[in-house]
Amino acid sequence: AKAEHQRSDCARELESLNDRVNQACGATAAQIELNKKKDSEVMKLRKDLEESRIQHDGATVGMKKKQADSVSEMTEQIDQLSKMKNKVEKDKSQIMTEVVDVRAATDEVARSKVSAEKSYRALIASLNDINKKVEKANLHLGDIEASKRRTTTENAALLDQLQ
Protein backbone atom coordinates (compact mmCIF):
# COMPACT_ATOMS: atom_id res chain seq x y z
CA ALA A 1 0.00 0.00 0.00
CA LYS A 2 2.89 2.24 0.72
CA ALA A 3 4.36 1.50 -2.61
CA GLU A 4 0.98 1.99 -4.15
CA HIS A 5 0.70 5.28 -2.40
CA GLN A 6 4.16 6.28 -3.50
CA ARG A 7 3.29 5.17 -7.00
CA SER A 8 0.13 7.19 -6.99
CA ASP A 9 2.08 10.17 -5.57
CA CYS A 10 4.67 9.70 -8.26
CA ALA A 11 1.94 9.39 -10.91
CA ARG A 12 0.29 12.57 -9.67
CA GLU A 13 3.63 14.26 -9.51
CA LEU A 14 4.41 13.02 -13.03
CA GLU A 15 1.02 14.19 -14.24
CA SER A 16 1.59 17.51 -12.51
CA LEU A 17 5.03 17.75 -14.09
CA ASN A 18 3.55 16.79 -17.50
CA ASP A 19 0.90 19.49 -17.08
CA ARG A 20 3.59 21.97 -16.20
CA VAL A 21 5.75 20.79 -19.11
CA ASN A 22 2.71 21.05 -21.42
CA GLN A 23 1.96 24.46 -20.03
CA ALA A 24 5.59 25.40 -20.40
CA CYS A 25 5.60 23.95 -23.94
CA GLY A 26 2.40 25.83 -24.72
CA ALA A 27 3.85 28.94 -23.22
CA THR A 28 7.08 28.29 -25.10
CA ALA A 29 5.18 27.75 -28.34
CA ALA A 30 3.20 30.91 -27.71
CA GLN A 31 6.44 32.65 -26.82
CA ILE A 32 8.02 31.30 -30.03
CA GLU A 33 5.05 32.59 -32.06
CA LEU A 34 5.25 35.90 -30.27
CA ASN A 35 9.01 36.04 -30.87
CA LYS A 36 8.46 35.21 -34.58
CA LYS A 37 5.92 38.03 -34.81
CA LYS A 38 8.30 40.40 -33.00
CA ASP A 39 11.19 39.27 -35.25
CA SER A 40 8.95 39.88 -38.26
CA GLU A 41 8.06 43.34 -36.95
CA VAL A 42 11.71 44.07 -36.18
CA MET A 43 12.69 42.99 -39.72
CA LYS A 44 9.92 45.17 -41.16
CA LEU A 45 11.06 48.08 -39.00
CA ARG A 46 14.68 47.52 -40.07
CA LYS A 47 13.59 47.43 -43.72
CA ASP A 48 11.53 50.61 -43.23
CA LEU A 49 14.47 52.21 -41.42
CA GLU A 50 16.82 51.24 -44.26
CA GLU A 51 14.40 52.63 -46.88
CA SER A 52 14.00 55.78 -44.81
CA ARG A 53 17.80 56.10 -44.50
CA ILE A 54 18.18 55.62 -48.26
CA GLN A 55 15.51 58.28 -48.92
CA HIS A 56 17.16 60.56 -46.37
CA ASP A 57 20.57 60.03 -47.97
CA GLY A 58 19.07 60.74 -51.40
CA ALA A 59 17.37 63.87 -50.11
CA THR A 60 20.61 64.94 -48.39
CA VAL A 61 22.59 64.43 -51.60
CA GLY A 62 19.97 66.39 -53.55
CA MET A 63 20.02 69.22 -51.02
CA LYS A 64 23.83 69.29 -50.98
CA LYS A 65 23.84 69.48 -54.78
CA LYS A 66 21.26 72.29 -54.71
CA GLN A 67 23.30 74.09 -52.07
CA ALA A 68 26.50 73.68 -54.08
CA ASP A 69 24.73 74.93 -57.21
CA SER A 70 23.29 77.89 -55.29
CA VAL A 71 26.67 78.71 -53.75
CA SER A 72 28.31 78.47 -57.18
CA GLU A 73 25.65 80.71 -58.75
CA MET A 74 25.90 83.23 -55.93
CA THR A 75 29.70 83.20 -56.17
CA GLU A 76 29.39 83.93 -59.90
CA GLN A 77 26.95 86.75 -59.18
CA ILE A 78 29.28 88.15 -56.52
CA ASP A 79 32.19 88.01 -58.98
CA GLN A 80 30.13 89.74 -61.66
CA LEU A 81 28.94 92.37 -59.20
CA SER A 82 32.51 92.92 -58.00
CA LYS A 83 33.68 93.38 -61.59
CA MET A 84 30.80 95.78 -62.25
CA LYS A 85 31.59 97.67 -59.04
CA ASN A 86 35.27 97.96 -60.01
CA LYS A 87 34.29 99.19 -63.49
CA VAL A 88 31.85 101.71 -61.99
CA GLU A 89 34.53 102.89 -59.54
CA LYS A 90 37.02 103.25 -62.40
CA ASP A 91 34.46 105.15 -64.52
CA LYS A 92 33.58 107.31 -61.50
CA SER A 93 37.25 108.09 -60.97
CA GLN A 94 37.68 109.04 -64.65
CA ILE A 95 34.54 111.19 -64.54
CA MET A 96 35.72 112.91 -61.35
CA THR A 97 39.08 113.61 -63.02
CA GLU A 98 37.26 115.00 -66.05
CA VAL A 99 35.03 117.10 -63.79
CA VAL A 100 38.12 118.55 -62.08
CA ASP A 101 39.67 119.26 -65.50
CA VAL A 102 36.46 120.87 -66.77
CA ARG A 103 36.18 122.99 -63.61
CA ALA A 104 39.79 124.11 -64.01
CA ALA A 105 39.12 124.93 -67.68
CA THR A 106 35.92 126.75 -66.74
CA ASP A 107 37.78 128.77 -64.11
CA GLU A 108 40.49 129.61 -66.68
CA VAL A 109 37.84 130.63 -69.21
CA ALA A 110 36.14 132.79 -66.57
CA ARG A 111 39.48 134.46 -65.71
CA SER A 112 40.20 134.96 -69.41
CA LYS A 113 36.72 136.40 -69.92
CA VAL A 114 37.18 138.84 -67.04
CA SER A 115 40.58 139.83 -68.43
CA ALA A 116 39.17 140.18 -71.96
CA GLU A 117 36.24 142.28 -70.69
CA LYS A 118 38.68 144.50 -68.77
CA SER A 119 40.83 144.88 -71.90
CA TYR A 120 37.68 145.50 -73.97
CA ARG A 121 36.52 148.26 -71.60
CA ALA A 122 40.02 149.81 -71.63
CA LEU A 123 40.14 149.68 -75.44
CA ILE A 124 36.62 151.16 -75.69
CA ALA A 125 37.65 153.98 -73.33
CA SER A 126 40.83 154.51 -75.32
CA LEU A 127 38.84 154.47 -78.59
CA ASN A 128 36.40 157.02 -77.20
CA ASP A 129 39.28 159.25 -76.11
CA ILE A 130 40.90 158.94 -79.53
CA ASN A 131 37.57 159.63 -81.27
CA LYS A 132 37.17 162.75 -79.14
CA LYS A 133 40.71 163.82 -80.06
CA VAL A 134 40.00 163.10 -83.75
CA GLU A 135 36.80 165.18 -83.52
CA LYS A 136 38.74 168.00 -81.88
CA ALA A 137 41.48 167.65 -84.50
CA ASN A 138 38.84 167.66 -87.29
CA LEU A 139 37.22 170.75 -85.78
CA HIS A 140 40.61 172.36 -85.46
CA LEU A 141 41.43 171.25 -89.04
CA GLY A 142 38.13 172.74 -90.16
CA ASP A 143 39.00 175.99 -88.39
CA ILE A 144 42.45 175.94 -90.00
CA GLU A 145 40.87 175.25 -93.43
CA ALA A 146 38.48 178.13 -92.92
CA SER A 147 41.37 180.33 -91.82
CA LYS A 148 43.41 179.18 -94.83
CA ARG A 149 40.56 179.99 -97.18
CA ARG A 150 40.15 183.40 -95.62
CA THR A 151 43.87 183.97 -95.87
CA THR A 152 43.89 182.73 -99.48
CA THR A 153 40.96 185.02 -100.25
CA GLU A 154 42.65 187.93 -98.53
CA ASN A 155 45.91 187.16 -100.38
CA ALA A 156 44.03 187.01 -103.66
CA ALA A 157 42.35 190.30 -102.86
CA LEU A 158 45.66 191.86 -101.94
CA LEU A 159 47.25 190.52 -105.10
CA ASP A 160 44.45 191.99 -107.12
CA GLN A 161 44.99 195.27 -105.41
CA LEU A 162 48.64 195.02 -106.07
CA GLN A 163 48.12 194.46 -109.67
Backbone as a chain_set.jsonl record, in Angstrom:
{"seq": "AKAEHQRSDCARELESLNDRVNQACGATAAQIELNKKKDSEVMKLRKDLEESRIQHDGATVGMKKKQADSVSEMTEQIDQLSKMKNKVEKDKSQIMTEVVDVRAATDEVARSKVSAEKSYRALIASLNDINKKVEKANLHLGDIEASKRRTTTENAALLDQLQ", "coords": {"N": [[0.83, -1.159, 0.0], [1.983, 1.1, 0.693], [3.799, 1.376, -1.288], [2.1, 1.548, -3.328], [0.886, 3.889, -2.76], [3.03, 5.573, -2.926], [3.494, 5.224, -5.562], [1.17, 6.252, -6.655], [1.488, 8.841, -5.767], [3.748, 9.479, -7.138], [2.756, 9.205, -9.714], [0.86, 11.22, -9.754], [2.516, 13.326, -9.335], [4.066, 13.109, -11.62], [2.107, 13.528, -13.512], [1.438, 16.094, -12.803], [3.862, 17.298, -13.343], [3.961, 16.788, -16.094], [1.751, 18.301, -16.873], [2.718, 20.791, -16.235], [4.948, 20.839, -17.889], [3.634, 20.692, -20.326], [2.208, 23.027, -20.149], [4.337, 24.738, -20.029], [5.468, 24.114, -22.488], [3.399, 24.941, -24.123], [3.363, 27.576, -23.413], [5.914, 28.149, -24.251], [5.673, 27.654, -26.968], [3.797, 29.576, -27.578], [5.311, 31.731, -26.874], [7.34, 31.418, -28.738], [5.911, 31.895, -31.098], [5.136, 34.48, -30.594], [7.663, 35.635, -30.463], [8.457, 35.176, -33.111], [6.633, 36.812, -34.418], [7.441, 39.251, -33.351], [10.086, 39.285, -34.282], [9.515, 39.409, -36.988], [8.253, 41.894, -37.097], [10.378, 43.467, -36.223], [12.171, 43.024, -38.344], [10.674, 44.168, -40.402], [10.585, 46.773, -39.464], [13.325, 47.328, -39.533], [13.743, 47.163, -42.282], [12.059, 49.241, -43.137], [13.389, 51.307, -41.825], [15.847, 51.227, -43.166], [15.004, 51.844, -45.783], [14.037, 54.388, -45.268], [16.416, 55.611, -44.444], [17.839, 55.447, -46.844], [16.218, 57.074, -48.466], [16.513, 59.426, -47.043], [19.285, 59.818, -47.301], [19.358, 60.167, -50.077], [17.795, 62.48, -50.307], [19.428, 64.193, -48.837], [21.741, 64.223, -50.423], [20.655, 65.387, -52.711], [19.914, 67.901, -51.658], [22.439, 68.843, -50.887], [23.61, 69.067, -53.394], [21.942, 70.996, -54.548], [22.53, 73.092, -52.802], [25.262, 73.425, -53.33], [25.105, 74.166, -56.026], [23.653, 76.538, -55.742], [25.435, 78.029, -54.17], [27.558, 78.184, -55.952], [26.354, 79.63, -58.044], [25.731, 81.995, -56.696], [28.293, 82.8, -56.03], [29.294, 83.307, -58.567], [27.599, 85.441, -59.257], [28.414, 87.268, -57.314], [31.057, 87.649, -58.117], [30.612, 88.809, -60.649], [29.227, 91.105, -59.862], [31.219, 92.312, -58.361], [33.11, 92.831, -60.362], [31.593, 94.597, -61.895], [31.269, 96.629, -60.022], [33.938, 97.444, -59.67], [34.43, 98.404, -62.261], [32.556, 100.485, -62.356], [33.586, 102.072, -60.3], [36.04, 102.733, -61.45], [35.159, 104.127, -63.741], [33.835, 106.18, -62.404], [35.976, 107.417, -61.154], [37.397, 108.312, -63.399], [35.495, 110.083, -64.443], [35.321, 111.898, -62.335], [37.892, 112.954, -62.463], [37.741, 114.126, -64.978], [35.75, 115.997, -64.421], [37.092, 117.637, -62.606], [39.075, 118.6, -64.333], [37.442, 119.939, -66.202], [36.285, 121.843, -64.528], [38.578, 123.302, -63.851], [39.253, 124.241, -66.395], [36.975, 125.747, -66.906], [37.197, 127.67, -64.891], [39.55, 128.904, -65.789], [38.659, 129.882, -68.247], [36.739, 131.664, -67.295], [38.411, 133.453, -65.916], [39.895, 134.378, -68.099], [37.853, 135.538, -69.56], [37.078, 137.622, -67.851], [39.442, 139.079, -67.898], [39.545, 139.662, -70.63], [37.222, 141.193, -70.89], [37.93, 143.351, -69.293], [40.096, 144.328, -70.742], [38.692, 144.935, -73.067], [36.954, 146.971, -72.154], [38.892, 148.873, -71.508], [40.026, 149.309, -74.028], [37.771, 150.306, -75.377], [37.368, 152.657, -73.92], [39.756, 153.928, -74.513], [39.439, 154.121, -77.29], [37.227, 155.827, -77.408], [38.369, 158.113, -76.284], [40.299, 158.655, -78.227], [38.633, 159.05, -80.428], [37.354, 161.373, -79.577], [39.546, 163.078, -79.566], [40.147, 162.977, -82.298], [37.835, 164.164, -83.297], [38.127, 166.705, -82.174], [40.509, 167.38, -83.452], [39.626, 167.332, -86.095], [37.747, 169.397, -85.976], [39.472, 171.457, -85.356], [41.068, 171.281, -87.623], [39.154, 171.939, -89.469], [38.718, 174.58, -88.686], [41.234, 175.59, -89.252], [41.285, 175.168, -92.012], [39.237, 176.886, -92.758], [40.406, 179.24, -91.942], [42.592, 179.223, -93.617], [41.359, 179.442, -96.095], [40.231, 181.968, -95.832], [42.557, 183.412, -95.577], [43.714, 182.839, -98.045], [41.839, 184.008, -99.681], [42.054, 186.64, -98.835], [44.7, 187.07, -99.549], [44.466, 186.79, -102.286], [42.851, 188.943, -102.791], [44.506, 190.982, -102.019], [46.551, 190.65, -103.83], [45.222, 191.244, -106.139], [44.774, 193.862, -105.703], [47.27, 194.766, -105.695], [48.02, 194.504, -108.225]], "CA": [[0.0, 0.0, 0.0], [2.888, 2.236, 0.72], [4.364, 1.499, -2.613], [0.979, 1.993, -4.155], [0.701, 5.281, -2.399], [4.164, 6.283, -3.504], [3.294, 5.165, -7.0], [0.132, 7.191, -6.993], [2.076, 10.172, -5.565], [4.669, 9.699, -8.262], [1.943, 9.39, -10.908], [0.286, 12.567, -9.673], [3.625, 14.258, -9.508], [4.411, 13.022, -13.031], [1.023, 14.186, -14.242], [1.588, 17.515, -12.515], [5.032, 17.75, -14.093], [3.546, 16.786, -17.504], [0.903, 19.486, -17.078], [3.592, 21.971, -16.198], [5.748, 20.789, -19.111], [2.71, 21.053, -21.416], [1.962, 24.457, -20.029], [5.59, 25.396, -20.403], [5.596, 23.954, -23.943], [2.396, 25.833, -24.716], [3.85, 28.941, -23.223], [7.084, 28.288, -25.098], [5.18, 27.748, -28.343], [3.197, 30.906, -27.705], [6.437, 32.654, -26.824], [8.021, 31.299, -30.025], [5.054, 32.588, -32.064], [5.251, 35.904, -30.275], [9.013, 36.038, -30.871], [8.46, 35.211, -34.579], [5.92, 38.034, -34.81], [8.3, 40.397, -33.002], [11.189, 39.269, -35.245], [8.951, 39.876, -38.259], [8.064, 43.338, -36.951], [11.711, 44.068, -36.176], [12.692, 42.992, -39.72], [9.919, 45.171, -41.157], [11.056, 48.084, -39.004], [14.68, 47.518, -40.074], [13.586, 47.434, -43.718], [11.53, 50.607, -43.227], [14.47, 52.207, -41.424], [16.821, 51.244, -44.259], [14.402, 52.63, -46.875], [14.001, 55.778, -44.814], [17.797, 56.101, -44.497], [18.178, 55.623, -48.26], [15.51, 58.276, -48.916], [17.156, 60.563, -46.374], [20.568, 60.027, -47.97], [19.068, 60.738, -51.4], [17.371, 63.87, -50.107], [20.607, 64.936, -48.392], [22.594, 64.428, -51.6], [19.973, 66.388, -53.553], [20.017, 69.219, -51.02], [23.832, 69.29, -50.978], [23.839, 69.482, -54.783], [21.257, 72.287, -54.707], [23.301, 74.093, -52.071], [26.505, 73.681, -54.075], [24.73, 74.933, -57.211], [23.294, 77.888, -55.293], [26.672, 78.707, -53.751], [28.308, 78.468, -57.18], [25.654, 80.71, -58.748], [25.904, 83.23, -55.927], [29.696, 83.196, -56.173], [29.386, 83.929, -59.897], [26.95, 86.751, -59.181], [29.282, 88.149, -56.52], [32.195, 88.008, -58.976], [30.133, 89.743, -61.663], [28.942, 92.374, -59.197], [32.509, 92.918, -57.999], [33.677, 93.384, -61.593], [30.804, 95.783, -62.246], [31.587, 97.67, -59.042], [35.265, 97.963, -60.013], [34.293, 99.192, -63.488], [31.851, 101.715, -61.993], [34.532, 102.888, -59.539], [37.02, 103.252, -62.405], [34.456, 105.15, -64.516], [33.582, 107.306, -61.502], [37.253, 108.093, -60.973], [37.676, 109.04, -64.646], [34.543, 111.193, -64.536], [35.718, 112.906, -61.353], [39.075, 113.614, -63.022], [37.258, 114.997, -66.053], [35.027, 117.103, -63.787], [38.117, 118.547, -62.081], [39.67, 119.263, -65.499], [36.455, 120.869, -66.768], [36.177, 122.988, -63.607], [39.79, 124.114, -64.009], [39.124, 124.931, -67.685], [35.92, 126.755, -66.742], [37.784, 128.765, -64.113], [40.488, 129.608, -66.68], [37.838, 130.634, -69.212], [36.136, 132.792, -66.57], [39.476, 134.455, -65.708], [40.201, 134.959, -69.409], [36.718, 136.395, -69.924], [37.176, 138.842, -67.04], [40.579, 139.831, -68.428], [39.165, 140.175, -71.956], [36.243, 142.278, -70.687], [38.679, 144.496, -68.774], [40.828, 144.882, -71.896], [37.681, 145.5, -73.967], [36.523, 148.264, -71.601], [40.021, 149.811, -71.634], [40.139, 149.676, -75.436], [36.62, 151.165, -75.695], [37.647, 153.977, -73.329], [40.829, 154.508, -75.32], [38.843, 154.471, -78.589], [36.398, 157.02, -77.2], [39.282, 159.248, -76.113], [40.901, 158.943, -79.534], [37.567, 159.632, -81.273], [37.175, 162.752, -79.141], [40.708, 163.82, -80.056], [39.995, 163.096, -83.751], [36.798, 165.176, -83.522], [38.74, 167.997, -81.883], [41.478, 167.649, -84.504], [38.836, 167.66, -87.292], [37.218, 170.747, -85.778], [40.615, 172.355, -85.457], [41.434, 171.253, -89.037], [38.126, 172.738, -90.155], [39.003, 175.987, -88.387], [42.446, 175.942, -89.999], [40.867, 175.249, -93.43], [38.48, 178.13, -92.92], [41.367, 180.327, -91.816], [43.412, 179.176, -94.832], [40.56, 179.994, -97.177], [40.153, 183.4, -95.621], [43.869, 183.967, -95.87], [43.888, 182.734, -99.477], [40.964, 185.015, -100.249], [42.648, 187.93, -98.532], [45.909, 187.156, -100.377], [44.033, 187.008, -103.657], [42.352, 190.303, -102.858], [45.657, 191.856, -101.935], [47.253, 190.521, -105.1], [44.451, 191.986, -107.116], [44.988, 195.268, -105.411], [48.644, 195.021, -106.074], [48.119, 194.455, -109.668]], "C": [[0.884, 1.233, 0.0], [3.44, 2.436, -0.665], [3.29, 2.018, -3.55], [0.794, 3.475, -3.906], [1.837, 6.111, -3.023], [3.992, 6.328, -5.017], [2.247, 6.189, -7.401], [0.663, 8.606, -6.784], [3.0, 10.505, -6.737], [3.867, 9.957, -9.528], [1.355, 10.79, -10.902], [1.375, 13.605, -9.931], [4.042, 14.292, -10.977], [3.367, 13.754, -13.871], [1.136, 15.684, -14.056], [2.77, 18.07, -13.298], [4.703, 17.806, -15.588], [2.681, 18.009, -17.806], [1.775, 20.749, -17.137], [4.453, 22.031, -17.458], [4.881, 21.21, -20.285], [2.429, 22.552, -21.38], [3.194, 25.226, -20.48], [5.776, 25.303, -21.906], [4.615, 24.879, -24.65], [2.842, 27.275, -24.61], [5.039, 29.184, -24.112], [6.657, 28.428, -26.545], [4.574, 29.117, -28.576], [4.3, 31.954, -27.729], [7.186, 32.64, -28.148], [7.23, 32.033, -31.097], [5.175, 34.098, -31.863], [6.607, 36.428, -30.709], [9.108, 36.132, -32.39], [7.775, 36.488, -35.066], [6.8, 39.252, -34.535], [9.493, 40.468, -33.949], [10.733, 39.805, -36.586], [8.766, 41.395, -38.219], [9.412, 44.06, -36.95], [12.313, 44.107, -37.575], [12.001, 44.048, -40.578], [10.395, 46.563, -40.777], [12.47, 48.366, -39.524], [14.619, 47.865, -41.551], [13.076, 48.86, -43.929], [12.608, 51.626, -42.876], [15.499, 52.329, -42.538], [16.292, 52.067, -45.437], [14.378, 54.108, -46.524], [15.4, 56.389, -44.871], [18.219, 56.359, -45.935], [17.508, 56.878, -48.813], [16.173, 59.521, -48.315], [18.489, 60.88, -47.025], [20.372, 60.659, -49.342], [18.666, 62.198, -51.291], [18.559, 64.734, -49.703], [21.531, 65.232, -49.567], [21.975, 65.484, -52.51], [20.105, 67.789, -52.978], [21.444, 69.75, -51.085], [24.151, 69.772, -52.379], [23.19, 70.841, -55.031], [22.05, 73.394, -54.022], [24.576, 74.442, -52.826], [26.208, 74.504, -55.321], [24.404, 76.376, -56.83], [24.531, 78.681, -54.902], [27.483, 79.098, -54.981], [27.676, 79.645, -57.927], [25.842, 82.04, -58.021], [27.342, 83.728, -56.017], [29.908, 83.872, -57.522], [28.784, 85.321, -59.878], [27.812, 87.731, -58.403], [30.475, 88.595, -57.357], [31.773, 89.04, -60.019], [29.86, 91.109, -61.038], [30.233, 93.079, -58.792], [33.162, 93.552, -59.223], [32.937, 94.65, -61.989], [31.128, 96.936, -61.308], [32.94, 98.289, -59.364], [35.207, 98.841, -61.255], [33.623, 100.527, -63.187], [32.793, 102.641, -61.22], [35.57, 103.526, -60.475], [36.389, 104.374, -63.232], [34.215, 106.397, -63.672], [34.86, 108.117, -61.325], [37.6, 108.918, -62.214], [36.762, 110.261, -64.765], [34.92, 112.292, -63.557], [36.953, 113.674, -61.838], [38.659, 114.584, -64.122], [36.529, 116.208, -65.49], [36.029, 118.127, -63.248], [38.763, 119.319, -63.237], [38.724, 120.303, -66.084], [36.297, 122.086, -65.861], [37.389, 123.9, -63.74], [39.715, 124.904, -65.317], [38.078, 126.036, -67.591], [36.443, 127.95, -65.957], [38.731, 129.592, -64.975], [39.728, 130.452, -67.69], [37.22, 131.852, -68.533], [37.178, 133.875, -66.327], [39.817, 135.159, -67.028], [39.102, 135.922, -69.839], [36.792, 137.713, -69.162], [38.304, 139.716, -67.579], [40.227, 140.454, -69.778], [38.172, 141.325, -71.814], [36.937, 143.537, -70.178], [39.453, 145.178, -69.918], [39.861, 145.559, -72.858], [37.246, 146.878, -73.471], [37.637, 149.309, -71.736], [40.166, 150.269, -73.087], [38.987, 150.597, -75.868], [36.866, 152.575, -75.157], [38.723, 154.69, -74.145], [40.296, 154.96, -76.672], [38.0, 155.742, -78.471], [37.264, 158.263, -77.048], [39.877, 159.658, -77.463], [39.865, 159.569, -80.46], [37.326, 161.09, -80.891], [38.319, 163.623, -79.649], [40.607, 164.041, -81.563], [38.946, 164.168, -84.067], [37.364, 166.578, -83.27], [39.714, 168.384, -82.99], [40.735, 168.023, -85.787], [38.256, 169.071, -87.178], [38.34, 171.777, -85.943], [41.065, 172.462, -86.922], [40.437, 172.098, -89.846], [38.361, 174.228, -89.939], [40.215, 176.45, -89.184], [42.105, 176.087, -91.47], [40.146, 176.578, -93.672], [39.427, 179.33, -92.863], [42.237, 180.405, -93.065], [42.635, 179.783, -95.998], [40.454, 181.526, -97.033], [41.47, 184.062, -95.993], [44.102, 183.942, -97.373], [43.042, 183.811, -100.143], [41.556, 186.405, -100.018], [43.903, 188.148, -99.376], [45.517, 187.459, -101.814], [43.554, 188.451, -103.798], [43.526, 191.283, -102.809], [46.468, 191.798, -103.24], [46.514, 191.318, -106.173], [44.669, 193.471, -106.884], [46.398, 195.67, -105.844], [48.761, 195.051, -107.593], [47.298, 195.53, -110.214]], "O": [[0.57, 2.257, -0.607], [3.531, 3.564, -1.149], [3.551, 2.824, -4.444], [0.557, 4.225, -4.853], [1.618, 7.194, -3.566], [4.3, 7.328, -5.666], [2.424, 6.913, -8.381], [0.319, 9.498, -7.559], [3.032, 11.625, -7.246], [4.231, 10.816, -10.332], [1.35, 11.47, -11.928], [1.181, 14.598, -10.632], [4.335, 15.357, -11.522], [3.692, 14.491, -14.802], [0.959, 16.457, -14.998], [2.7, 19.169, -13.848], [5.105, 18.743, -16.279], [2.841, 18.665, -18.836], [1.581, 21.632, -17.972], [4.671, 23.099, -18.029], [5.314, 21.982, -21.139], [2.413, 23.239, -22.401], [3.108, 26.217, -21.204], [6.187, 26.272, -22.544], [4.954, 25.519, -25.645], [2.727, 28.07, -25.542], [5.191, 30.27, -24.672], [7.221, 29.24, -27.278], [4.793, 29.745, -29.612], [4.246, 32.924, -28.485], [7.618, 33.684, -28.638], [7.819, 32.726, -31.926], [5.298, 34.872, -32.812], [6.708, 37.527, -31.255], [9.749, 37.04, -32.918], [8.248, 37.156, -35.986], [6.901, 40.161, -35.358], [9.884, 41.553, -34.378], [11.451, 40.556, -37.247], [9.083, 42.093, -39.183], [9.578, 45.106, -37.577], [12.905, 45.115, -37.96], [12.641, 44.734, -41.374], [10.587, 47.425, -41.635], [12.782, 49.493, -39.909], [15.341, 48.743, -42.024], [13.581, 49.595, -44.778], [12.737, 52.664, -43.526], [15.974, 53.429, -42.822], [17.015, 52.876, -46.018], [14.658, 54.968, -47.36], [15.566, 57.534, -45.29], [18.874, 57.36, -46.225], [18.132, 57.656, -49.536], [16.365, 60.529, -48.995], [18.806, 62.042, -47.278], [21.109, 61.564, -49.732], [19.119, 63.044, -52.062], [18.693, 65.869, -50.162], [22.043, 66.344, -49.701], [22.67, 66.365, -53.017], [20.373, 68.747, -53.704], [21.66, 70.942, -51.307], [24.868, 70.757, -52.555], [23.791, 71.726, -55.64], [22.226, 74.482, -54.569], [24.93, 75.614, -52.949], [26.951, 75.429, -55.65], [24.822, 77.316, -57.506], [24.667, 79.853, -55.253], [28.029, 80.2, -55.052], [28.378, 80.547, -58.385], [26.08, 83.074, -58.644], [27.584, 84.934, -56.075], [30.609, 84.88, -57.618], [29.365, 86.268, -60.408], [27.931, 88.895, -58.785], [30.866, 89.762, -57.322], [32.478, 90.022, -60.251], [30.214, 92.142, -61.606], [30.327, 94.304, -58.871], [33.7, 94.657, -59.15], [33.548, 95.648, -62.37], [31.247, 98.083, -61.741], [33.087, 99.511, -59.338], [35.847, 99.891, -61.31], [34.046, 101.57, -63.685], [32.802, 103.851, -61.449], [35.932, 104.693, -60.319], [36.988, 105.434, -63.41], [34.366, 107.522, -64.148], [34.833, 109.347, -61.342], [38.037, 110.064, -62.109], [37.209, 111.344, -65.144], [34.854, 113.475, -63.89], [37.052, 114.886, -61.652], [39.15, 115.711, -64.195], [36.664, 117.316, -66.009], [35.843, 119.332, -63.411], [38.975, 120.528, -63.146], [39.141, 121.411, -66.421], [36.187, 123.215, -66.338], [37.255, 125.124, -63.742], [40.065, 126.084, -65.356], [38.268, 127.127, -68.128], [36.173, 129.1, -66.305], [38.727, 130.821, -64.912], [40.099, 131.594, -67.961], [37.178, 132.938, -69.11], [36.9, 135.062, -66.5], [40.003, 136.375, -67.066], [39.373, 136.981, -70.405], [36.597, 138.785, -69.735], [38.155, 140.931, -67.704], [40.557, 141.609, -70.048], [38.266, 142.32, -72.533], [36.588, 144.65, -70.571], [39.467, 146.402, -70.048], [40.159, 146.622, -73.401], [37.172, 147.832, -74.246], [37.374, 150.474, -72.036], [40.396, 151.448, -73.356], [39.194, 151.545, -76.625], [36.608, 153.564, -75.843], [38.622, 155.883, -74.43], [40.644, 156.038, -77.155], [38.058, 156.62, -79.332], [36.957, 159.323, -77.594], [39.948, 160.842, -77.795], [40.173, 160.509, -81.194], [37.121, 161.94, -81.756], [38.108, 164.749, -80.1], [40.926, 165.118, -82.066], [39.129, 164.976, -84.978], [37.12, 167.509, -84.038], [39.759, 169.536, -83.422], [41.16, 168.934, -86.497], [38.265, 169.84, -88.14], [38.17, 172.816, -86.581], [41.396, 173.542, -87.41], [40.803, 172.846, -90.752], [38.228, 175.035, -90.859], [40.231, 177.556, -89.723], [42.573, 177.02, -92.122], [40.408, 177.286, -94.644], [39.284, 180.295, -93.614], [42.584, 181.493, -93.525], [43.188, 180.544, -96.792], [40.577, 182.263, -98.011], [41.504, 185.116, -96.628], [44.627, 184.906, -97.932], [43.501, 184.46, -101.083], [41.551, 187.244, -100.918], [44.152, 189.253, -99.859], [46.148, 188.28, -102.48], [43.822, 189.103, -104.808], [43.514, 192.304, -103.498], [47.006, 192.814, -103.683], [47.13, 191.981, -107.007], [44.736, 194.241, -107.842], [46.64, 196.788, -106.299], [49.684, 195.688, -108.101], [47.222, 195.692, -111.432]]}, "num_chains": 1, "name": "protein.A"}
